[in-house]
Amino acid sequence: MDFKIVKPEKDYNYWEIFLGEKQVGRIEIPHRWGSSGGKRLYLGDTEKEIASIQNQKEALEKLQKFFEENKQEISRYENLIQEVQNGISEVSSAYNKKVLETEYIKLEKEKEKLEQYDLV
């Protein structure tokens, strides 16, 4: 992935990370009195913290790893959802069908949550 780090002209408290034209990450630098540094990496322009980092290189590595792992999780949820759908069509008991439908809804919601973080 070809990330680009941009520092806004008037604000020195953060850097933005872009992939093409899309902002996919943000590095915040605390400037509090007594602070020992400790930059933080966030997803896109959200408050979802990915990691504490030391430098830009580490930020890009962790951001790329986050996106790769997120895609793997989405794929895993898609497979689980498919298995539950197959189970729903195969069971005959109304109770078992209801349990599987509840599990299906739960998996769909988790997958949607992960897809919100899939910015690449």
Short mmCIF file of C-alpha atoms in Angstrom, two decimals:
data_model
loop_
_atom_site.label_atom_id
_atom_site.label_comp_id
_atom_site.label_asym_id
_atom_site.label_seq_id
_atom_site.Cartn_x
_atom_site.Cartn_y
_atom_site.Cartn_z
CA MET A 1 0.00 0.00 0.00
CA ASP A 2 1.30 3.41 -0.92
CA PHE A 3 0.52 5.64 2.06
CA LYS A 4 1.30 9.34 2.15
CA ILE A 5 1.71 11.29 5.40
CA VAL A 6 0.62 14.93 5.37
CA LYS A 7 1.09 17.47 8.15
CA PRO A 8 -1.59 20.19 8.12
CA GLU A 9 -0.15 23.68 7.75
CA LYS A 10 -1.63 25.27 10.86
CA ASP A 11 -1.94 22.38 13.29
CA TYR A 12 1.13 20.71 14.74
CA ASN A 13 -0.72 18.21 16.94
CA TYR A 14 -1.38 15.58 14.27
CA TRP A 15 -0.46 14.18 10.87
CA GLU A 16 -2.94 12.70 8.41
CA ILE A 17 -2.27 9.49 6.50
CA PHE A 18 -3.72 9.17 3.00
CA LEU A 19 -4.05 6.33 0.53
CA GLY A 20 -4.67 8.10 -2.75
CA GLU A 21 -7.19 10.84 -1.95
CA LYS A 22 -8.76 9.05 1.01
CA GLN A 23 -7.72 9.68 4.62
CA VAL A 24 -7.12 6.28 6.18
CA GLY A 25 -5.28 7.22 9.36
CA ARG A 26 -4.18 9.93 11.74
CA ILE A 27 -1.19 10.27 14.05
CA GLU A 28 -1.81 12.43 17.10
CA ILE A 29 1.05 13.94 19.05
CA PRO A 30 0.20 14.96 22.62
CA HIS A 31 1.66 18.31 23.65
CA ARG A 32 0.79 18.26 27.32
CA TRP A 33 3.11 19.48 29.97
CA GLY A 34 4.96 16.55 31.46
CA SER A 35 4.00 14.26 28.59
CA SER A 36 6.71 11.79 27.63
CA GLY A 37 5.71 11.63 23.97
CA GLY A 38 3.71 8.58 23.00
CA LYS A 39 2.16 9.26 19.62
CA ARG A 40 -1.13 7.52 18.91
CA LEU A 41 -2.39 6.07 15.64
CA TYR A 42 -6.10 6.37 14.80
CA LEU A 43 -8.19 4.96 11.97
CA GLY A 44 -9.18 7.54 9.36
CA ASP A 45 -10.75 10.55 11.01
CA THR A 46 -12.42 8.43 13.71
CA GLU A 47 -11.65 7.97 17.38
CA LYS A 48 -10.79 4.27 16.83
CA GLU A 49 -7.29 3.95 18.24
CA ILE A 50 -5.14 1.38 16.49
CA ALA A 51 -1.89 1.61 18.46
CA SER A 52 0.66 3.66 20.33
CA ILE A 53 3.61 4.35 18.08
CA GLN A 54 7.10 5.81 18.16
CA ASN A 55 7.52 7.04 14.58
CA GLN A 56 5.90 7.34 11.15
CA LYS A 57 7.40 4.11 9.82
CA GLU A 58 5.89 2.15 12.70
CA ALA A 59 2.56 3.93 12.12
CA LEU A 60 2.46 2.85 8.47
CA GLU A 61 3.40 -0.74 9.36
CA LYS A 62 0.71 -0.97 12.04
CA LEU A 63 -1.90 0.67 9.82
CA GLN A 64 -1.19 -1.78 7.00
CA LYS A 65 -1.29 -4.71 9.43
CA PHE A 66 -4.61 -3.45 10.82
CA PHE A 67 -6.18 -3.33 7.34
CA GLU A 68 -4.86 -6.80 6.44
CA GLU A 69 -6.17 -8.34 9.67
CA ASN A 70 -9.51 -6.54 9.26
CA LYS A 71 -9.94 -7.99 5.76
CA GLN A 72 -9.16 -11.47 7.11
CA GLU A 73 -11.77 -11.02 9.85
CA ILE A 74 -14.38 -9.88 7.31
CA SER A 75 -13.64 -12.97 5.23
CA ARG A 76 -13.91 -15.18 8.31
CA TYR A 77 -17.30 -13.67 9.17
CA GLU A 78 -18.49 -14.19 5.59
CA ASN A 79 -17.60 -17.89 5.86
CA LEU A 80 -19.35 -18.21 9.24
CA ILE A 81 -22.44 -16.46 7.88
CA GLN A 82 -22.51 -18.88 4.93
CA GLU A 83 -22.26 -21.86 7.30
CA VAL A 84 -25.11 -20.51 9.44
CA GLN A 85 -27.25 -19.93 6.33
CA ASN A 86 -26.63 -23.52 5.26
CA GLY A 87 -27.55 -24.70 8.76
CA ILE A 88 -30.79 -22.70 8.74
CA SER A 89 -31.90 -24.35 5.50
CA GLU A 90 -30.99 -27.84 6.75
CA VAL A 91 -32.57 -27.92 10.22
CA SER A 92 -36.18 -28.88 10.70
CA SER A 93 -36.69 -27.88 14.34
CA ALA A 94 -38.25 -24.44 14.77
CA TYR A 95 -36.18 -23.88 17.92
CA ASN A 96 -32.89 -24.70 16.18
CA LYS A 97 -33.85 -22.53 13.24
CA LYS A 98 -34.57 -19.60 15.60
CA VAL A 99 -31.19 -20.06 17.35
CA LEU A 100 -29.37 -20.07 14.02
CA GLU A 101 -31.29 -17.02 12.79
CA THR A 102 -30.30 -15.15 15.96
CA GLU A 103 -26.67 -16.15 15.41
CA TYR A 104 -26.93 -15.05 11.77
CA ILE A 105 -28.13 -11.57 12.80
CA LYS A 106 -25.32 -11.30 15.35
CA LEU A 107 -22.68 -12.27 12.77
CA GLU A 108 -24.09 -9.81 10.22
CA LYS A 109 -23.85 -6.96 12.73
CA GLU A 110 -20.25 -7.84 13.60
CA LYS A 111 -19.35 -8.03 9.91
CA GLU A 112 -20.93 -4.62 9.26
CA LYS A 113 -18.90 -3.17 12.12
CA LEU A 114 -15.68 -4.54 10.61
CA GLU A 115 -16.63 -3.24 7.16
CA GLN A 116 -16.85 0.29 8.58
CA TYR A 117 -13.13 0.03 9.34
CA ASP A 118 -12.27 -1.27 5.86
CA LEU A 119 -11.07 2.01 4.35
CA VAL A 120 -8.77 0.50 1.70
#
